[in-house]
Every structure is written in C-alpha cells, then in structure tokens.
Amino acid sequence: MIAQPRELFSEEKVNKKISEMAVNILYQNIGIRELNFITVLDGGRMLAEMLQNRIRIANKFVDINNYSIKLESYSGKESTGLVKIKKDLESSIEDKEIIIVEDIVDTGGTMNFLINYLKNQKKARSIKLASLVSKPDRRLPEYRNIKIDYLGFEVPDKFIVGCGMDYDGKFRELNYIGIID
Ligand code: IMP
Ligand code: MG
C-alpha cells in the first residue's frame, strides 16, 4: 500500500502561484492577440485549465488556442531521455508563438525533446515554457540550458504528486502538491 502524500504546497498556495503565473504570461505577452498553448498530457492538463481560466477572466480580448501532445518518456536505468510521441498535435503550429504547459521538469529530457521537435519538425516560430514544478537538482548537465519562462515551484529531489502529477496513475487530481516519502 502507498502512503498518503505529505503536503508540500497547500491548495491555497498553488492557487495563488498559478494566478501569479497567469498574470506573468499576460504581462510578458502584452499586445499579443493570440496565445497558443501546447499542453503536455496528461500531467499538464490541470495547470493548462487553471492558467487559461485566469487568463480569460483577466483579459477577454486574447484568443486562446489549446493544442495538446501526449509523450511517453522512457527514463530507463541510465535516464537516456528517450521520448516517444503517443499522440501528436492535431493541427499545424507552423510560425506560431508557443507556450508549452508541463507539470514538472525533472531531468529535462522530455522538454529537450519537445522543444527540438516543435522547433525543427513543427516549425514553431518561438517557444516558451510554463511548468508548475521544477526539480533543479535532477537536471542533467546537457539540459541545464532549458529555460522555464513561467515557473510555479522548485522542489527537492523527491517524488512529487498532485496538480497533474501522478504516481502510477494515482494522486493526479489532488488540489495540493505533495511528496511521496
Ligand atoms: P524528465 O524528462 O526527466 O524531465 O521528466 C519529465 C516527466 O517525468 C514529467 O513530465 C513527469 O511526467 C514525470 N516526472 C518526473 N518527476 C516526477 C515526479 O516527481 N512526480 C511525478 N511525475 C514526475
Ligand atoms: Mg509530464
């Protein structure tokens, strides 16, 4: 049996932080009429919904396009960063300015793959990254240059759940961020 997660950031803290991220996205994109989000499924879905709700309330004039992609990362023993696309984007993002929405950046392998894929194969004009959580201590040296433009929380090198993040399919729907000890 898995122990219940220990609370790291309360629901209230998470809500407040996501509101700040939404304000930041609007502020950094003043004058832009269209925001193009690519949600990384399944983990990024909760953050994407919460950000978009807040952005819609704050600015009724910005169009939100929501794309999604489902990835599978084989961490393996050596954490090779091998990533497979399980469900690709359904429409073109060519020449668009993209904001990726992810739950957590760990080694950085998944984001490195996705950023290169969107740039080189899908011809995105520009790519920014929003992630609820980052585990900087786990970043592989070759991925240290990955920039998280809109970040919620930095966490220690522990297994994190809630707000989209799961442990074997569990705890994804929690409204707080917790640690599995
Ligand atoms: P990376 O490629 O090592 O950066 O890992 C990226 C993916 O691994 C994330 O998008 C998550 O789906 C998963 N992941 C990494 N660390 C955690 C964690 O602490 N909790 C839940 N999922 C995690
Ligand atoms: Mg993820």
PDB file of C-alpha atoms and ligand atoms in Angstrom:
ATOM      1  CA  MET A   1       0.000   0.000   0.000  1.00  0.00           C
ATOM      2  CA  ILE A   2       1.213   3.510  -0.816  1.00  0.00           C
ATOM      3  CA  ALA A   3       1.281   6.057   1.989  1.00  0.00           C
ATOM      4  CA  GLN A   4      -0.749   9.223   1.577  1.00  0.00           C
ATOM      5  CA  PRO A   5       1.296  12.102   0.193  1.00  0.00           C
ATOM      6  CA  ARG A   6       2.713  14.631   2.616  1.00  0.00           C
ATOM      7  CA  GLU A   7       1.621  18.173   1.788  1.00  0.00           C
ATOM      8  CA  LEU A   8       4.366  20.378   0.409  1.00  0.00           C
ATOM      9  CA  PHE A   9       2.341  23.272  -1.057  1.00  0.00           C
ATOM     10  CA  SER A  10      -1.267  23.761   0.034  1.00  0.00           C
ATOM     11  CA  GLU A  11      -4.171  24.208  -2.356  1.00  0.00           C
ATOM     12  CA  GLU A  12      -4.235  27.883  -1.400  1.00  0.00           C
ATOM     13  CA  LYS A  13      -0.531  28.328  -2.223  1.00  0.00           C
ATOM     14  CA  VAL A  14      -0.943  26.517  -5.527  1.00  0.00           C
ATOM     15  CA  ASN A  15      -3.933  28.685  -6.498  1.00  0.00           C
ATOM     16  CA  LYS A  16      -2.066  31.843  -5.647  1.00  0.00           C
ATOM     17  CA  LYS A  17       1.025  30.753  -7.557  1.00  0.00           C
ATOM     18  CA  ILE A  18      -0.941  29.821 -10.666  1.00  0.00           C
ATOM     19  CA  SER A  19      -2.666  33.226 -10.563  1.00  0.00           C
ATOM     20  CA  GLU A  20       0.779  34.846 -10.491  1.00  0.00           C
ATOM     21  CA  MET A  21       1.880  32.705 -13.434  1.00  0.00           C
ATOM     22  CA  ALA A  22      -1.211  33.772 -15.413  1.00  0.00           C
ATOM     23  CA  VAL A  23      -0.559  37.454 -14.702  1.00  0.00           C
ATOM     24  CA  ASN A  24       3.034  36.953 -15.756  1.00  0.00           C
ATOM     25  CA  ILE A  25       2.026  35.318 -19.025  1.00  0.00           C
ATOM     26  CA  LEU A  26      -0.325  38.213 -19.799  1.00  0.00           C
ATOM     27  CA  TYR A  27       2.285  40.775 -18.809  1.00  0.00           C
ATOM     28  CA  GLN A  28       5.028  39.176 -20.917  1.00  0.00           C
ATOM     29  CA  ASN A  29       2.681  38.989 -23.892  1.00  0.00           C
ATOM     30  CA  ILE A  30       1.121  42.450 -23.793  1.00  0.00           C
ATOM     31  CA  GLY A  31      -0.263  43.375 -27.198  1.00  0.00           C
ATOM     32  CA  ILE A  32      -0.440  39.781 -28.386  1.00  0.00           C
ATOM     33  CA  ARG A  33      -3.944  38.829 -29.509  1.00  0.00           C
ATOM     34  CA  GLU A  34      -3.483  35.107 -29.535  1.00  0.00           C
ATOM     35  CA  LEU A  35      -1.901  32.746 -27.030  1.00  0.00           C
ATOM     36  CA  ASN A  36      -1.035  29.272 -28.263  1.00  0.00           C
ATOM     37  CA  PHE A  37      -0.664  26.683 -25.546  1.00  0.00           C
ATOM     38  CA  ILE A  38       0.616  23.165 -26.072  1.00  0.00           C
ATOM     39  CA  THR A  39      -0.429  21.067 -23.112  1.00  0.00           C
ATOM     40  CA  VAL A  40       1.713  18.039 -22.376  1.00  0.00           C
ATOM     41  CA  LEU A  41      -0.765  15.296 -21.500  1.00  0.00           C
ATOM     42  CA  ASP A  42      -1.737  14.090 -19.065  1.00  0.00           C
ATOM     43  CA  GLY A  43       0.250  15.923 -16.442  1.00  0.00           C
ATOM     44  CA  GLY A  44      -0.051  19.455 -17.832  1.00  0.00           C
ATOM     45  CA  ARG A  45      -3.815  19.439 -18.157  1.00  0.00           C
ATOM     46  CA  MET A  46      -4.686  20.799 -14.720  1.00  0.00           C
ATOM     47  CA  LEU A  47      -2.191  23.654 -14.974  1.00  0.00           C
ATOM     48  CA  ALA A  48      -3.369  24.479 -18.505  1.00  0.00           C
ATOM     49  CA  GLU A  49      -7.005  24.689 -17.418  1.00  0.00           C
ATOM     50  CA  MET A  50      -6.223  26.799 -14.374  1.00  0.00           C
ATOM     51  CA  LEU A  51      -3.972  29.192 -16.302  1.00  0.00           C
ATOM     52  CA  GLN A  52      -6.464  29.571 -19.126  1.00  0.00           C
ATOM     53  CA  ASN A  53      -9.393  30.232 -16.768  1.00  0.00           C
ATOM     54  CA  ARG A  54      -7.467  33.002 -15.095  1.00  0.00           C
ATOM     55  CA  ILE A  55      -6.249  34.489 -18.368  1.00  0.00           C
ATOM     56  CA  ARG A  56      -9.804  34.530 -19.763  1.00  0.00           C
ATOM     57  CA  ILE A  57     -11.104  36.322 -16.683  1.00  0.00           C
ATOM     58  CA  ALA A  58      -8.299  38.876 -16.722  1.00  0.00           C
ATOM     59  CA  ASN A  59      -8.343  39.590 -20.451  1.00  0.00           C
ATOM     60  CA  LYS A  60     -11.399  38.949 -22.578  1.00  0.00           C
ATOM     61  CA  PHE A  61      -9.707  40.090 -25.763  1.00  0.00           C
ATOM     62  CA  VAL A  62      -6.990  37.479 -26.025  1.00  0.00           C
ATOM     63  CA  ASP A  63      -7.769  34.354 -28.043  1.00  0.00           C
ATOM     64  CA  ILE A  64      -6.580  31.128 -26.517  1.00  0.00           C
ATOM     65  CA  ASN A  65      -5.681  28.203 -28.744  1.00  0.00           C
ATOM     66  CA  ASN A  66      -5.093  24.996 -26.902  1.00  0.00           C
ATOM     67  CA  TYR A  67      -3.115  22.236 -28.576  1.00  0.00           C
ATOM     68  CA  SER A  68      -2.027  19.052 -26.885  1.00  0.00           C
ATOM     69  CA  ILE A  69       0.554  16.340 -27.272  1.00  0.00           C
ATOM     70  CA  LYS A  70       0.981  13.118 -25.383  1.00  0.00           C
ATOM     71  CA  LEU A  71       4.520  11.950 -24.724  1.00  0.00           C
ATOM     72  CA  GLU A  72       5.976   8.905 -23.145  1.00  0.00           C
ATOM     73  CA  SER A  73       9.425   9.087 -21.652  1.00  0.00           C
ATOM     74  CA  TYR A  74      11.442   6.005 -21.045  1.00  0.00           C
ATOM     75  CA  SER A  75      13.622   7.032 -18.168  1.00  0.00           C
ATOM     76  CA  GLY A  76      15.312   3.600 -18.184  1.00  0.00           C
ATOM     77  CA  LYS A  77      18.230   2.877 -15.935  1.00  0.00           C
ATOM     78  CA  GLU A  78      20.518   5.464 -17.442  1.00  0.00           C
ATOM     79  CA  SER A  79      17.896   8.175 -17.959  1.00  0.00           C
ATOM     80  CA  THR A  80      18.732   8.407 -21.646  1.00  0.00           C
ATOM     81  CA  GLY A  81      15.927  10.889 -22.270  1.00  0.00           C
ATOM     82  CA  LEU A  82      14.405   8.721 -24.983  1.00  0.00           C
ATOM     83  CA  VAL A  83      10.948  10.106 -25.670  1.00  0.00           C
ATOM     84  CA  LYS A  84       8.131   8.726 -27.807  1.00  0.00           C
ATOM     85  CA  ILE A  85       5.108  10.614 -29.153  1.00  0.00           C
ATOM     86  CA  LYS A  86       1.944   8.775 -28.113  1.00  0.00           C
ATOM     87  CA  LYS A  87      -0.484  11.319 -29.580  1.00  0.00           C
ATOM     88  CA  ASP A  88       0.767  14.027 -31.893  1.00  0.00           C
ATOM     89  CA  LEU A  89      -0.593  17.557 -32.362  1.00  0.00           C
ATOM     90  CA  GLU A  90      -3.744  17.528 -34.453  1.00  0.00           C
ATOM     91  CA  SER A  91      -3.143  20.761 -36.340  1.00  0.00           C
ATOM     92  CA  SER A  92      -0.309  22.867 -37.630  1.00  0.00           C
ATOM     93  CA  ILE A  93       1.554  25.249 -35.340  1.00  0.00           C
ATOM     94  CA  GLU A  94       3.840  26.468 -38.102  1.00  0.00           C
ATOM     95  CA  ASP A  95       5.073  30.009 -37.480  1.00  0.00           C
ATOM     96  CA  LYS A  96       3.154  30.274 -34.208  1.00  0.00           C
ATOM     97  CA  GLU A  97       4.444  31.538 -30.894  1.00  0.00           C
ATOM     98  CA  ILE A  98       4.012  28.655 -28.490  1.00  0.00           C
ATOM     99  CA  ILE A  99       3.811  28.265 -24.737  1.00  0.00           C
ATOM    100  CA  ILE A 100       4.355  24.674 -23.588  1.00  0.00           C
ATOM    101  CA  VAL A 101       2.427  23.728 -20.437  1.00  0.00           C
ATOM    102  CA  GLU A 102       4.030  20.954 -18.404  1.00  0.00           C
ATOM    103  CA  ASP A 103       3.562  19.601 -14.890  1.00  0.00           C
ATOM    104  CA  ILE A 104       7.187  19.045 -13.896  1.00  0.00           C
ATOM    105  CA  VAL A 105      10.663  19.339 -15.383  1.00  0.00           C
ATOM    106  CA  ASP A 106      12.875  16.682 -13.869  1.00  0.00           C
ATOM    107  CA  THR A 107      15.991  15.539 -15.795  1.00  0.00           C
ATOM    108  CA  GLY A 108      14.937  17.824 -18.650  1.00  0.00           C
ATOM    109  CA  GLY A 109      14.941  15.024 -21.236  1.00  0.00           C
ATOM    110  CA  THR A 110      11.280  15.333 -22.116  1.00  0.00           C
ATOM    111  CA  MET A 111      11.377  19.104 -22.531  1.00  0.00           C
ATOM    112  CA  ASN A 112      14.581  18.966 -24.528  1.00  0.00           C
ATOM    113  CA  PHE A 113      12.933  16.529 -26.911  1.00  0.00           C
ATOM    114  CA  LEU A 114       9.701  18.516 -27.183  1.00  0.00           C
ATOM    115  CA  ILE A 115      11.343  21.901 -27.710  1.00  0.00           C
ATOM    116  CA  ASN A 116      13.523  20.492 -30.510  1.00  0.00           C
ATOM    117  CA  TYR A 117      10.567  18.682 -32.055  1.00  0.00           C
ATOM    118  CA  LEU A 118       8.358  21.785 -32.103  1.00  0.00           C
ATOM    119  CA  LYS A 119      11.159  23.940 -33.453  1.00  0.00           C
ATOM    120  CA  ASN A 120      12.614  21.643 -36.081  1.00  0.00           C
ATOM    121  CA  GLN A 121       9.748  19.458 -37.250  1.00  0.00           C
ATOM    122  CA  LYS A 122       6.696  21.584 -36.496  1.00  0.00           C
ATOM    123  CA  LYS A 123       8.350  24.906 -37.356  1.00  0.00           C
ATOM    124  CA  ALA A 124       7.095  26.877 -34.371  1.00  0.00           C
ATOM    125  CA  ARG A 125       8.244  30.484 -34.547  1.00  0.00           C
ATOM    126  CA  SER A 126       9.092  30.706 -30.862  1.00  0.00           C
ATOM    127  CA  ILE A 127       8.728  28.501 -27.812  1.00  0.00           C
ATOM    128  CA  LYS A 128       8.277  29.389 -24.166  1.00  0.00           C
ATOM    129  CA  LEU A 129       7.812  27.005 -21.295  1.00  0.00           C
ATOM    130  CA  ALA A 130       5.407  27.070 -18.354  1.00  0.00           C
ATOM    131  CA  SER A 131       5.894  24.387 -15.719  1.00  0.00           C
ATOM    132  CA  LEU A 132       4.200  24.059 -12.363  1.00  0.00           C
ATOM    133  CA  VAL A 133       7.215  22.403 -10.785  1.00  0.00           C
ATOM    134  CA  SER A 134      10.939  22.052 -11.384  1.00  0.00           C
ATOM    135  CA  LYS A 135      13.435  19.764  -9.693  1.00  0.00           C
ATOM    136  CA  PRO A 136      16.692  21.598 -10.451  1.00  0.00           C
ATOM    137  CA  ASP A 137      18.897  19.099  -8.607  1.00  0.00           C
ATOM    138  CA  ARG A 138      17.867  16.395 -11.047  1.00  0.00           C
ATOM    139  CA  ARG A 139      18.625  18.300 -14.251  1.00  0.00           C
ATOM    140  CA  LEU A 140      21.167  16.552 -16.442  1.00  0.00           C
ATOM    141  CA  PRO A 141      24.130  18.779 -17.362  1.00  0.00           C
ATOM    142  CA  GLU A 142      23.253  18.729 -21.061  1.00  0.00           C
ATOM    143  CA  TYR A 143      19.779  20.106 -20.271  1.00  0.00           C
ATOM    144  CA  ARG A 144      20.795  22.848 -17.839  1.00  0.00           C
ATOM    145  CA  ASN A 145      20.137  25.437 -20.526  1.00  0.00           C
ATOM    146  CA  ILE A 146      16.417  24.668 -20.625  1.00  0.00           C
ATOM    147  CA  LYS A 147      14.741  27.879 -19.537  1.00  0.00           C
ATOM    148  CA  ILE A 148      11.440  27.749 -17.670  1.00  0.00           C
ATOM    149  CA  ASP A 149       9.867  31.073 -18.571  1.00  0.00           C
ATOM    150  CA  TYR A 150       6.914  30.685 -16.200  1.00  0.00           C
ATOM    151  CA  LEU A 151       7.630  28.534 -13.143  1.00  0.00           C
ATOM    152  CA  GLY A 152       5.473  27.673 -10.164  1.00  0.00           C
ATOM    153  CA  PHE A 153       7.678  25.970  -7.582  1.00  0.00           C
ATOM    154  CA  GLU A 154      11.137  24.496  -7.185  1.00  0.00           C
ATOM    155  CA  VAL A 155      11.105  21.231  -5.251  1.00  0.00           C
ATOM    156  CA  PRO A 156      13.744  18.978  -3.725  1.00  0.00           C
ATOM    157  CA  ASP A 157      14.780  15.698  -5.321  1.00  0.00           C
ATOM    158  CA  LYS A 158      11.744  13.757  -4.077  1.00  0.00           C
ATOM    159  CA  PHE A 159       8.793  12.146  -5.814  1.00  0.00           C
ATOM    160  CA  ILE A 160       6.087  14.792  -6.217  1.00  0.00           C
ATOM    161  CA  VAL A 161       2.348  14.248  -6.775  1.00  0.00           C
ATOM    162  CA  GLY A 162      -0.854  16.231  -7.187  1.00  0.00           C
ATOM    163  CA  CYS A 163      -1.979  19.037  -9.519  1.00  0.00           C
ATOM    164  CA  GLY A 164      -1.462  16.795 -12.546  1.00  0.00           C
ATOM    165  CA  MET A 165       1.473  14.772 -11.261  1.00  0.00           C
ATOM    166  CA  ASP A 166       0.825  11.116 -10.631  1.00  0.00           C
ATOM    167  CA  TYR A 167       2.413   8.132  -9.031  1.00  0.00           C
ATOM    168  CA  ASP A 168       1.377   5.098 -11.060  1.00  0.00           C
ATOM    169  CA  GLY A 169      -1.835   6.840 -12.074  1.00  0.00           C
ATOM    170  CA  LYS A 170      -2.644   7.937  -8.535  1.00  0.00           C
ATOM    171  CA  PHE A 171      -2.901  11.367  -6.893  1.00  0.00           C
ATOM    172  CA  ARG A 172      -3.054  13.319 -10.161  1.00  0.00           C
ATOM    173  CA  GLU A 173      -6.302  15.024  -9.155  1.00  0.00           C
ATOM    174  CA  LEU A 174      -5.120  16.307  -5.760  1.00  0.00           C
ATOM    175  CA  ASN A 175      -5.513  20.081  -5.428  1.00  0.00           C
ATOM    176  CA  TYR A 176      -2.310  20.399  -3.441  1.00  0.00           C
ATOM    177  CA  ILE A 177       1.291  19.408  -4.214  1.00  0.00           C
ATOM    178  CA  GLY A 178       2.588  16.553  -2.088  1.00  0.00           C
ATOM    179  CA  ILE A 179       5.627  14.363  -1.570  1.00  0.00           C
ATOM    180  CA  ILE A 180       5.647  10.581  -1.531  1.00  0.00           C
ATOM    181  CA  ASP A 181       8.101   9.608   1.184  1.00  0.00           C
TER     182      ASP A 181
HETATM  183  P1  IMP B   1      12.092  14.481 -17.381  1.00  0.00           P
HETATM  184  O1  IMP B   1      12.080  14.090 -18.802  1.00  0.00           O
HETATM  185  O2  IMP B   1      13.053  13.670 -16.564  1.00  0.00           O
HETATM  186  O3  IMP B   1      12.277  15.957 -17.145  1.00  0.00           O
HETATM  187  O4  IMP B   1      10.705  14.080 -16.744  1.00  0.00           O
HETATM  188  C1  IMP B   1       9.574  14.564 -17.240  1.00  0.00           C
HETATM  189  C2  IMP B   1       8.357  13.755 -16.882  1.00  0.00           C
HETATM  190  O5  IMP B   1       8.561  12.734 -15.878  1.00  0.00           O
HETATM  191  C3  IMP B   1       7.372  14.690 -16.276  1.00  0.00           C
HETATM  192  O6  IMP B   1       6.631  15.314 -17.278  1.00  0.00           O
HETATM  193  C4  IMP B   1       6.543  13.787 -15.417  1.00  0.00           C
HETATM  194  O7  IMP B   1       5.515  13.215 -16.199  1.00  0.00           O
HETATM  195  C5  IMP B   1       7.499  12.712 -14.948  1.00  0.00           C
HETATM  196  N1  IMP B   1       8.024  13.031 -13.599  1.00  0.00           N
HETATM  197  C6  IMP B   1       9.282  13.364 -13.268  1.00  0.00           C
HETATM  198  N2  IMP B   1       9.424  13.562 -11.948  1.00  0.00           N
HETATM  199  C7  IMP B   1       8.198  13.357 -11.417  1.00  0.00           C
HETATM  200  C8  IMP B   1       7.669  13.437 -10.065  1.00  0.00           C
HETATM  201  O8  IMP B   1       8.351  13.744  -9.071  1.00  0.00           O
HETATM  202  N3  IMP B   1       6.350  13.160  -9.941  1.00  0.00           N
HETATM  203  C9  IMP B   1       5.551  12.840 -10.993  1.00  0.00           C
HETATM  204  N4  IMP B   1       5.988  12.757 -12.242  1.00  0.00           N
HETATM  205  C10 IMP B   1       7.300  13.030 -12.466  1.00  0.00           C
HETATM  206 MG    MG B   2       4.625  15.457 -17.706  1.00  0.00          MG
END
